[in-house]
PDB file of C-alpha atoms and ligand atoms in Angstrom:
ATOM      1  CA  MET A   1     -22.112  -2.964  16.511  1.00 60.00           C
ATOM      2  CA  THR A   2     -20.947  -1.093  13.415  1.00 73.00           C
ATOM      3  CA  THR A   3     -17.172  -0.901  13.251  1.00 88.00           C
ATOM      4  CA  THR A   4     -15.790   2.611  13.043  1.00 95.00           C
ATOM      5  CA  PHE A   5     -12.246   3.738  12.382  1.00 97.00           C
ATOM      6  CA  ASP A   6     -11.912   4.676  16.049  1.00 97.00           C
ATOM      7  CA  ASN A   7     -12.939   1.116  17.087  1.00 95.00           C
ATOM      8  CA  ILE A   8     -10.478  -0.687  14.844  1.00 97.00           C
ATOM      9  CA  TRP A   9      -7.438   1.619  14.928  1.00 97.00           C
ATOM     10  CA  PRO A  10      -6.341   0.709  18.497  1.00 96.00           C
ATOM     11  CA  LEU A  11      -6.357  -2.989  17.499  1.00 95.00           C
ATOM     12  CA  ALA A  12      -4.663  -2.443  14.137  1.00 97.00           C
ATOM     13  CA  ASP A  13      -2.080  -0.220  15.810  1.00 97.00           C
ATOM     14  CA  LYS A  14      -0.945  -3.204  17.919  1.00 96.00           C
ATOM     15  CA  ALA A  15       0.186  -4.997  14.739  1.00 97.00           C
ATOM     16  CA  GLU A  16       3.724  -4.268  13.586  1.00 95.00           C
ATOM     17  CA  GLY A  17       4.054  -2.347  10.330  1.00 94.00           C
ATOM     18  CA  TRP A  18       4.576   1.035   8.755  1.00 94.00           C
ATOM     19  CA  CYS A  19       1.078   2.401   8.290  1.00 97.00           C
ATOM     20  CA  SER A  20       0.573   5.604  10.291  1.00 97.00           C
ATOM     21  CA  GLU A  21      -2.770   6.653  11.773  1.00 98.00           C
ATOM     22  CA  GLY A  22      -3.222   9.351   9.115  1.00 98.00           C
ATOM     23  CA  GLN A  23      -2.515   6.839   6.366  1.00 98.00           C
ATOM     24  CA  ALA A  24      -4.905   4.325   7.945  1.00 98.00           C
ATOM     25  CA  ARG A  25      -7.650   6.974   7.958  1.00 98.00           C
ATOM     26  CA  ALA A  26      -7.114   7.607   4.255  1.00 98.00           C
ATOM     27  CA  LEU A  27      -7.254   3.844   3.559  1.00 98.00           C
ATOM     28  CA  TRP A  28     -10.451   3.599   5.604  1.00 98.00           C
ATOM     29  CA  HIS A  29     -12.156   6.271   3.482  1.00 98.00           C
ATOM     30  CA  LEU A  30     -11.028   4.713   0.210  1.00 98.00           C
ATOM     31  CA  ALA A  31     -12.092   1.185   1.230  1.00 98.00           C
ATOM     32  CA  SER A  32     -15.470   2.288   2.627  1.00 98.00           C
ATOM     33  CA  ALA A  33     -16.259   4.044  -0.674  1.00 98.00           C
ATOM     34  CA  VAL A  34     -16.352   0.700  -2.546  1.00 98.00           C
ATOM     35  CA  ASN A  35     -19.919  -0.331  -3.356  1.00 97.00           C
ATOM     36  CA  SER A  36     -21.167  -3.883  -2.940  1.00 97.00           C
ATOM     37  CA  PRO A  37     -20.578  -6.124  -4.804  1.00 97.00           C
ATOM     38  CA  GLY A  38     -16.980  -5.105  -5.271  1.00 98.00           C
ATOM     39  CA  THR A  39     -13.383  -6.116  -4.665  1.00 98.00           C
ATOM     40  CA  ILE A  40     -10.555  -4.621  -2.649  1.00 98.00           C
ATOM     41  CA  VAL A  41      -7.035  -6.009  -3.179  1.00 98.00           C
ATOM     42  CA  GLU A  42      -4.067  -5.368  -0.920  1.00 98.00           C
ATOM     43  CA  ILE A  43      -0.641  -6.271  -2.302  1.00 98.00           C
ATOM     44  CA  GLY A  44       1.731  -6.688   0.654  1.00 98.00           C
ATOM     45  CA  SER A  45      -0.016  -7.337   3.956  1.00 98.00           C
ATOM     46  CA  TYR A  46       2.871  -8.234   6.286  1.00 97.00           C
ATOM     47  CA  ARG A  47       1.220  -8.693   9.716  1.00 97.00           C
ATOM     48  CA  ALA A  48      -2.227  -7.351   8.732  1.00 98.00           C
ATOM     49  CA  ARG A  49      -1.879  -3.846  10.161  1.00 98.00           C
ATOM     50  CA  SER A  50      -3.385  -2.056   7.143  1.00 98.00           C
ATOM     51  CA  LEU A  51      -5.473  -5.106   6.208  1.00 98.00           C
ATOM     52  CA  GLN A  52      -7.454  -4.793   9.445  1.00 98.00           C
ATOM     53  CA  ILE A  53      -8.403  -1.272   8.363  1.00 98.00           C
ATOM     54  CA  LEU A  54      -9.436  -2.358   4.860  1.00 98.00           C
ATOM     55  CA  ALA A  55     -11.419  -5.373   6.068  1.00 98.00           C
ATOM     56  CA  SER A  56     -13.245  -3.335   8.725  1.00 98.00           C
ATOM     57  CA  ALA A  57     -14.078  -0.489   6.358  1.00 98.00           C
ATOM     58  CA  ALA A  58     -15.347  -2.731   3.552  1.00 98.00           C
ATOM     59  CA  ALA A  59     -19.129  -2.957   3.181  1.00 97.00           C
ATOM     60  CA  GLN A  60     -20.843  -6.345   3.370  1.00 96.00           C
ATOM     61  CA  GLY A  61     -20.601  -7.995  -0.045  1.00 97.00           C
ATOM     62  CA  VAL A  62     -17.223  -6.440  -0.838  1.00 98.00           C
ATOM     63  CA  ASP A  63     -14.481  -9.063  -1.193  1.00 98.00           C
ATOM     64  CA  VAL A  64     -11.172  -8.232   0.475  1.00 98.00           C
ATOM     65  CA  VAL A  65      -8.179 -10.071  -0.987  1.00 98.00           C
ATOM     66  CA  ALA A  66      -4.715  -9.952   0.611  1.00 98.00           C
ATOM     67  CA  ILE A  67      -1.742 -11.008  -1.511  1.00 98.00           C
ATOM     68  CA  ASP A  68       1.551 -11.675   0.273  1.00 98.00           C
ATOM     69  CA  PRO A  69       4.040 -14.529  -0.165  1.00 97.00           C
ATOM     70  CA  HIS A  70       5.237 -14.191   3.447  1.00 97.00           C
ATOM     71  CA  GLY A  71       8.542 -15.336   2.066  1.00 94.00           C
ATOM     72  CA  GLY A  72      10.779 -13.302   4.361  1.00 91.00           C
ATOM     73  CA  ASN A  73      11.983 -10.911   1.631  1.00 85.00           C
ATOM     74  CA  ASP A  74      11.214  -7.229   1.093  1.00 84.00           C
ATOM     75  CA  ARG A  75       9.358  -7.045   4.386  1.00 86.00           C
ATOM     76  CA  GLY A  76      10.006  -3.400   5.243  1.00 76.00           C
ATOM     77  CA  PRO A  77      12.641  -0.684   5.577  1.00 72.00           C
ATOM     78  CA  GLN A  78      16.175  -2.136   5.372  1.00 71.00           C
ATOM     79  CA  GLN A  79      14.737  -5.680   5.210  1.00 75.00           C
ATOM     80  CA  TRP A  80      15.294  -6.577   1.557  1.00 77.00           C
ATOM     81  CA  THR A  81      16.491 -10.081   2.212  1.00 81.00           C
ATOM     82  CA  GLY A  82      15.318 -12.381   4.963  1.00 81.00           C
ATOM     83  CA  THR A  83      14.717 -16.003   5.836  1.00 87.00           C
ATOM     84  CA  ALA A  84      11.836 -18.412   5.375  1.00 90.00           C
ATOM     85  CA  GLU A  85      11.519 -18.491   9.183  1.00 91.00           C
ATOM     86  CA  GLU A  86      10.935 -14.727   9.256  1.00 91.00           C
ATOM     87  CA  GLY A  87       8.295 -15.126   6.555  1.00 93.00           C
ATOM     88  CA  ASN A  88       6.569 -17.878   8.505  1.00 95.00           C
ATOM     89  CA  GLU A  89       6.595 -15.734  11.630  1.00 96.00           C
ATOM     90  CA  ASP A  90       4.946 -12.931   9.607  1.00 96.00           C
ATOM     91  CA  SER A  91       2.293 -15.408   8.453  1.00 97.00           C
ATOM     92  CA  GLU A  92       1.603 -16.506  12.033  1.00 98.00           C
ATOM     93  CA  ARG A  93       1.326 -12.905  13.240  1.00 98.00           C
ATOM     94  CA  PHE A  94      -0.886 -12.071  10.223  1.00 98.00           C
ATOM     95  CA  TRP A  95      -3.432 -14.726  11.200  1.00 98.00           C
ATOM     96  CA  ALA A  96      -3.144 -14.036  14.947  1.00 98.00           C
ATOM     97  CA  ASN A  97      -3.815 -10.319  14.416  1.00 98.00           C
ATOM     98  CA  LEU A  98      -6.810 -10.999  12.150  1.00 98.00           C
ATOM     99  CA  THR A  99      -8.163 -13.505  14.683  1.00 98.00           C
ATOM    100  CA  ALA A 100      -7.840 -10.982  17.522  1.00 96.00           C
ATOM    101  CA  ALA A 101      -9.819  -8.475  15.445  1.00 96.00           C
ATOM    102  CA  GLY A 102     -12.456 -11.077  14.447  1.00 96.00           C
ATOM    103  CA  LEU A 103     -11.681 -10.543  10.758  1.00 97.00           C
ATOM    104  CA  THR A 104     -10.476 -13.943   9.493  1.00 97.00           C
ATOM    105  CA  ASP A 105     -13.786 -14.589   7.698  1.00 97.00           C
ATOM    106  CA  ARG A 106     -13.722 -11.156   6.109  1.00 97.00           C
ATOM    107  CA  ILE A 107     -10.632 -11.678   3.947  1.00 98.00           C
ATOM    108  CA  SER A 108      -9.099 -14.208   1.603  1.00 98.00           C
ATOM    109  CA  HIS A 109      -5.339 -14.579   1.479  1.00 98.00           C
ATOM    110  CA  ILE A 110      -3.288 -15.537  -1.548  1.00 98.00           C
ATOM    111  CA  ARG A 111       0.129 -16.609  -0.323  1.00 98.00           C
ATOM    112  CA  SER A 112       2.032 -15.715  -3.466  1.00 97.00           C
ATOM    113  CA  ARG A 113       3.987 -12.904  -5.087  1.00 97.00           C
ATOM    114  CA  SER A 114       1.593 -10.404  -6.664  1.00 98.00           C
ATOM    115  CA  GLN A 115       3.352 -10.906 -10.017  1.00 96.00           C
ATOM    116  CA  ALA A 116       2.265 -14.576  -9.949  1.00 97.00           C
ATOM    117  CA  ALA A 117      -1.281 -14.027  -8.657  1.00 97.00           C
ATOM    118  CA  HIS A 118      -2.817 -12.199 -11.612  1.00 95.00           C
ATOM    119  CA  ASP A 119      -5.068 -14.983 -12.726  1.00 95.00           C
ATOM    120  CA  ASP A 120      -6.417 -15.546  -9.198  1.00 97.00           C
ATOM    121  CA  VAL A 121      -8.343 -12.256  -9.039  1.00 98.00           C
ATOM    122  CA  GLY A 122     -10.748 -10.557 -11.459  1.00 97.00           C
ATOM    123  CA  ASN A 123     -11.421  -6.843 -11.676  1.00 98.00           C
ATOM    124  CA  VAL A 124     -10.711  -4.601  -8.711  1.00 98.00           C
ATOM    125  CA  ASP A 125     -12.460  -1.520  -7.293  1.00 98.00           C
ATOM    126  CA  PHE A 126      -9.803  -0.408  -4.819  1.00 98.00           C
ATOM    127  CA  LEU A 127      -6.187  -1.512  -5.164  1.00 98.00           C
ATOM    128  CA  TYR A 128      -3.700  -0.915  -2.353  1.00 98.00           C
ATOM    129  CA  ILE A 129      -0.053  -1.503  -3.332  1.00 98.00           C
ATOM    130  CA  ASP A 130       2.504  -2.051  -0.554  1.00 98.00           C
ATOM    131  CA  GLY A 131       4.384  -5.156  -1.735  1.00 97.00           C
ATOM    132  CA  ALA A 132       7.832  -5.436  -3.303  1.00 95.00           C
ATOM    133  CA  HIS A 133       9.557  -2.037  -3.353  1.00 94.00           C
ATOM    134  CA  GLY A 134      12.159  -2.493  -6.116  1.00 95.00           C
ATOM    135  CA  PHE A 135      11.560  -0.561  -9.343  1.00 97.00           C
ATOM    136  CA  GLY A 136      10.710  -3.640 -11.475  1.00 97.00           C
ATOM    137  CA  PRO A 137       8.083  -5.309  -9.259  1.00 96.00           C
ATOM    138  CA  ALA A 138       6.652  -1.981  -8.048  1.00 97.00           C
ATOM    139  CA  ARG A 139       6.168  -0.859 -11.653  1.00 98.00           C
ATOM    140  CA  ASP A 140       4.700  -4.222 -12.564  1.00 98.00           C
ATOM    141  CA  ASP A 141       2.121  -3.853  -9.757  1.00 98.00           C
ATOM    142  CA  LEU A 142       1.223  -0.340 -10.914  1.00 98.00           C
ATOM    143  CA  VAL A 143       0.856  -1.354 -14.556  1.00 98.00           C
ATOM    144  CA  ARG A 144      -0.556  -4.882 -14.512  1.00 98.00           C
ATOM    145  CA  TRP A 145      -2.595  -4.735 -11.302  1.00 98.00           C
ATOM    146  CA  GLY A 146      -3.532  -1.138 -12.058  1.00 98.00           C
ATOM    147  CA  ALA A 147      -5.010  -2.341 -15.360  1.00 98.00           C
ATOM    148  CA  LYS A 148      -7.495  -4.443 -13.381  1.00 98.00           C
ATOM    149  CA  VAL A 149      -9.047  -1.418 -11.644  1.00 98.00           C
ATOM    150  CA  ASN A 150     -12.567  -0.672 -12.861  1.00 98.00           C
ATOM    151  CA  ASP A 151     -13.671   2.728 -14.147  1.00 96.00           C
ATOM    152  CA  GLY A 152     -14.630   4.778 -11.100  1.00 95.00           C
ATOM    153  CA  GLY A 153     -12.172   2.785  -8.979  1.00 98.00           C
ATOM    154  CA  SER A 154      -9.136   3.958  -7.062  1.00 98.00           C
ATOM    155  CA  MET A 155      -5.593   2.976  -6.154  1.00 98.00           C
ATOM    156  CA  ALA A 156      -3.361   3.834  -3.197  1.00 98.00           C
ATOM    157  CA  VAL A 157       0.396   3.281  -3.050  1.00 98.00           C
ATOM    158  CA  HIS A 158       2.604   3.231   0.046  1.00 98.00           C
ATOM    159  CA  ASP A 159       6.241   4.423   0.175  1.00 96.00           C
ATOM    160  CA  CYS A 160       5.742   6.982  -2.575  1.00 97.00           C
ATOM    161  CA  PHE A 161       8.447   9.635  -2.402  1.00 96.00           C
ATOM    162  CA  SER A 162      10.280   7.677   0.301  1.00 94.00           C
ATOM    163  CA  SER A 163      11.357   4.487  -1.549  1.00 94.00           C
ATOM    164  CA  VAL A 164      13.562   5.060  -4.621  1.00 95.00           C
ATOM    165  CA  GLY A 165      12.120   2.041  -6.470  1.00 96.00           C
ATOM    166  CA  VAL A 166       8.494   3.007  -5.840  1.00 97.00           C
ATOM    167  CA  THR A 167       9.108   6.663  -6.704  1.00 98.00           C
ATOM    168  CA  LEU A 168      10.826   5.806 -10.009  1.00 98.00           C
ATOM    169  CA  ALA A 169       7.963   3.404 -10.752  1.00 98.00           C
ATOM    170  CA  LEU A 170       5.463   6.234 -10.190  1.00 98.00           C
ATOM    171  CA  MET A 171       7.452   8.621 -12.368  1.00 98.00           C
ATOM    172  CA  THR A 172       7.184   6.172 -15.274  1.00 98.00           C
ATOM    173  CA  THR A 173       3.483   5.344 -14.724  1.00 98.00           C
ATOM    174  CA  THR A 174       1.124   7.627 -12.770  1.00 98.00           C
ATOM    175  CA  PHE A 175       3.120  10.772 -13.672  1.00 98.00           C
ATOM    176  CA  VAL A 176       2.787  10.195 -17.421  1.00 96.00           C
ATOM    177  CA  SER A 177       0.153   7.596 -18.309  1.00 91.00           C
ATOM    178  CA  GLY A 178      -3.035   9.667 -18.104  1.00 94.00           C
ATOM    179  CA  ARG A 179      -4.811   6.688 -16.483  1.00 96.00           C
ATOM    180  CA  TRP A 180      -4.498   7.881 -12.896  1.00 98.00           C
ATOM    181  CA  ARG A 181      -5.608  11.239 -11.498  1.00 98.00           C
ATOM    182  CA  PHE A 182      -3.528  12.091  -8.435  1.00 98.00           C
ATOM    183  CA  VAL A 183      -5.927  12.872  -5.577  1.00 98.00           C
ATOM    184  CA  GLY A 184      -3.881  13.236  -2.410  1.00 97.00           C
ATOM    185  CA  ARG A 185      -0.968  12.201  -0.222  1.00 98.00           C
ATOM    186  CA  GLU A 186      -0.537  11.505   3.473  1.00 98.00           C
ATOM    187  CA  ARG A 187       3.199  11.233   4.052  1.00 96.00           C
ATOM    188  CA  SER A 188       4.281   8.353   1.781  1.00 96.00           C
ATOM    189  CA  LEU A 189       0.748   7.166   0.983  1.00 98.00           C
ATOM    190  CA  ALA A 190      -0.513   8.588  -2.311  1.00 98.00           C
ATOM    191  CA  TRP A 191      -3.882   7.826  -3.817  1.00 98.00           C
ATOM    192  CA  PHE A 192      -5.335   8.111  -7.298  1.00 98.00           C
ATOM    193  CA  GLU A 193      -8.626   7.849  -9.189  1.00 98.00           C
ATOM    194  CA  ARG A 194      -8.914   5.797 -12.344  1.00 97.00           C
ATOM    195  CA  ALA A 195      -9.267   8.396 -15.130  1.00 95.00           C
ATOM    196  CA  ASP A 196      -8.805   9.077 -18.828  1.00 96.00           C
ATOM    197  CA  LEU A 197      -7.030  12.412 -18.794  1.00 97.00           C
ATOM    198  CA  ALA A 198      -6.881  14.809 -21.732  1.00 97.00           C
ATOM    199  CA  PRO A 199      -3.372  16.013 -22.767  1.00 95.00           C
ATOM    200  CA  ARG A 200      -3.555  19.266 -20.788  1.00 96.00           C
ATOM    201  CA  GLN A 201      -4.895  17.455 -17.705  1.00 97.00           C
ATOM    202  CA  ARG A 202      -1.984  15.028 -17.996  1.00 97.00           C
ATOM    203  CA  VAL A 203       0.507  17.865 -17.697  1.00 97.00           C
ATOM    204  CA  THR A 204      -1.244  19.282 -14.620  1.00 97.00           C
ATOM    205  CA  ASN A 205      -1.479  15.787 -13.132  1.00 98.00           C
ATOM    206  CA  ALA A 206       2.264  15.202 -13.555  1.00 98.00           C
ATOM    207  CA  LEU A 207       3.108  18.615 -12.091  1.00 97.00           C
ATOM    208  CA  ARG A 208       0.877  18.012  -9.059  1.00 97.00           C
ATOM    209  CA  GLN A 209       2.743  14.763  -8.346  1.00 98.00           C
ATOM    210  CA  ALA A 210       6.085  16.472  -8.941  1.00 98.00           C
ATOM    211  CA  THR A 211       5.394  18.870  -6.055  1.00 97.00           C
ATOM    212  CA  SER A 212       6.260  15.924  -3.772  1.00 97.00           C
ATOM    213  CA  LEU A 213       9.774  15.542  -5.233  1.00 97.00           C
ATOM    214  CA  PRO A 214      11.400  18.013  -2.783  1.00 96.00           C
ATOM    215  CA  TRP A 215      10.001  15.863   0.068  1.00 96.00           C
ATOM    216  CA  PHE A 216      11.510  12.825  -1.707  1.00 96.00           C
ATOM    217  CA  ALA A 217      14.908  14.556  -1.800  1.00 94.00           C
ATOM    218  CA  THR A 218      14.627  15.289   1.938  1.00 94.00           C
ATOM    219  CA  ASN A 219      13.788  11.630   2.599  1.00 93.00           C
ATOM    220  CA  LEU A 220      16.850  10.461   0.656  1.00 93.00           C
ATOM    221  CA  VAL A 221      19.055  12.619   2.864  1.00 91.00           C
ATOM    222  CA  ARG A 222      17.276  11.369   6.005  1.00 90.00           C
ATOM    223  CA  LYS A 223      17.749   7.745   4.939  1.00 87.00           C
ATOM    224  CA  ALA A 224      21.440   8.278   4.180  1.00 86.00           C
ATOM    225  CA  LEU A 225      21.952   9.793   7.638  1.00 85.00           C
ATOM    226  CA  ILE A 226      20.083   6.897   9.314  1.00 83.00           C
ATOM    227  CA  ALA A 227      21.903   4.231   7.258  1.00 81.00           C
ATOM    228  CA  THR A 228      25.288   5.716   8.196  1.00 83.00           C
ATOM    229  CA  ARG A 229      24.122   5.937  11.855  1.00 81.00           C
ATOM    230  CA  ILE A 230      24.611   9.699  11.935  1.00 81.00           C
ATOM    231  CA  SER A 231      20.914  10.115  12.703  1.00 75.00           C
ATOM    232  CA  LYS A 232      18.721   8.015  15.001  1.00 77.00           C
ATOM    233  CA  ALA A 233      15.473   9.418  13.582  1.00 78.00           C
ATOM    234  CA  ASP A 234      12.665   7.088  12.448  1.00 80.00           C
ATOM    235  CA  TRP A 235      12.811   5.768   8.885  1.00 76.00           C
ATOM    236  CA  PRO A 236      10.613   8.023   6.764  1.00 75.00           C
ATOM    237  CA  TYR A 237       7.351   6.515   5.590  1.00 82.00           C
TER     238      TYR A 237
HETATM  239  C1  SAM B 301       5.886  -3.044   3.973  1.00 54.07           C
HETATM  240  S1  SAM B 301       5.210  -4.639   4.175  1.00 54.07           S
HETATM  241  C2  SAM B 301       3.460  -4.399   4.045  1.00 54.07           C
HETATM  242  C3  SAM B 301       2.881  -3.696   5.247  1.00 54.07           C
HETATM  243  C4  SAM B 301       1.374  -3.724   5.320  1.00 54.07           C
HETATM  244  N1  SAM B 301       0.735  -3.157   4.136  1.00 54.07           N
HETATM  245  C5  SAM B 301       0.908  -2.930   6.529  1.00 54.07           C
HETATM  246  O1  SAM B 301       0.867  -1.692   6.466  1.00 54.07           O
HETATM  247  O2  SAM B 301       0.601  -3.530   7.534  1.00 54.07           O
HETATM  248  C6  SAM B 301       5.625  -5.389   2.644  1.00 54.07           C
HETATM  249  C7  SAM B 301       5.066  -6.788   2.456  1.00 54.07           C
HETATM  250  O3  SAM B 301       5.159  -7.103   1.068  1.00 54.07           O
HETATM  251  C8  SAM B 301       5.400  -8.472   0.948  1.00 54.07           C
HETATM  252  N2  SAM B 301       5.963  -8.721  -0.382  1.00 54.07           N
HETATM  253  C9  SAM B 301       7.268  -8.748  -0.757  1.00 54.07           C
HETATM  254  N3  SAM B 301       7.362  -9.045  -2.055  1.00 54.07           N
HETATM  255  C10 SAM B 301       6.088  -9.192  -2.525  1.00 54.07           C
HETATM  256  C11 SAM B 301       5.529  -9.497  -3.803  1.00 54.07           C
HETATM  257  N4  SAM B 301       6.311  -9.723  -4.866  1.00 54.07           N
HETATM  258  N5  SAM B 301       4.178  -9.575  -3.905  1.00 54.07           N
HETATM  259  C12 SAM B 301       3.383  -9.347  -2.826  1.00 54.07           C
HETATM  260  N6  SAM B 301       3.858  -9.042  -1.599  1.00 54.07           N
HETATM  261  C13 SAM B 301       5.193  -8.967  -1.457  1.00 54.07           C
HETATM  262  C14 SAM B 301       6.327  -8.815   2.095  1.00 54.07           C
HETATM  263  O4  SAM B 301       6.231 -10.201   2.402  1.00 54.07           O
HETATM  264  C15 SAM B 301       5.813  -7.903   3.202  1.00 54.07           C
HETATM  265  O5  SAM B 301       4.938  -8.595   4.046  1.00 54.07           O
END
């Protein structure tokens, strides 16, 4: 039976994580657009919620590589530091969720920080970045992993305009570089096409991304209210 988004989403939705249904649909479309032979890389897989979507959408002959140290740090909202035990539990849940979905043979996992895994992967057709959220590592993923994306390829980034580190990393890369045409956004998931933009297109491209900055400002206020326990709303992602 051919897997469809509607088949896999109920399974993926059982895995813990911060990928909404709308974001998963966008990832499905981006991953299914990769021609065989090709390569999809996910940086930051946690418990394989979004990875189940990527692996199910990928055509036969498309390699799906998941990079995550499962080290217990930078796991999700308000979880910057953690323990090795938490990381090991994430690893166990990662494999259990892939096994339940019958997808263990469909992916390869590199248990490492993305910044140390460069030489383990060649060129990429679709890059999904959802790893470390601080400015330095997020920018490093955008620049150094982004440089591996083939012409005609694409890149999606989670926690855009919700995480301060990721948003500042975008403002110093995709806003200004001319290498990435902004295509769309579903909440904090933004996606881009690999491009070589002319100067005027670069200005338009930056302005189109900047239209999300008021939403970013709203998210900062929301987060402050949640962190100070004034609000019990869900963390914005
Ligand atoms: C927000 S979670 C990813 C969620 C996942 N994409 C999903 O939607 O199911 C962030 C993950 O990034 C991983 N991570 C933290 N630092 C990393 C790094 N330097 N390189 C790669 N992954 C990292 C964490 O271990 C964690 O599992």
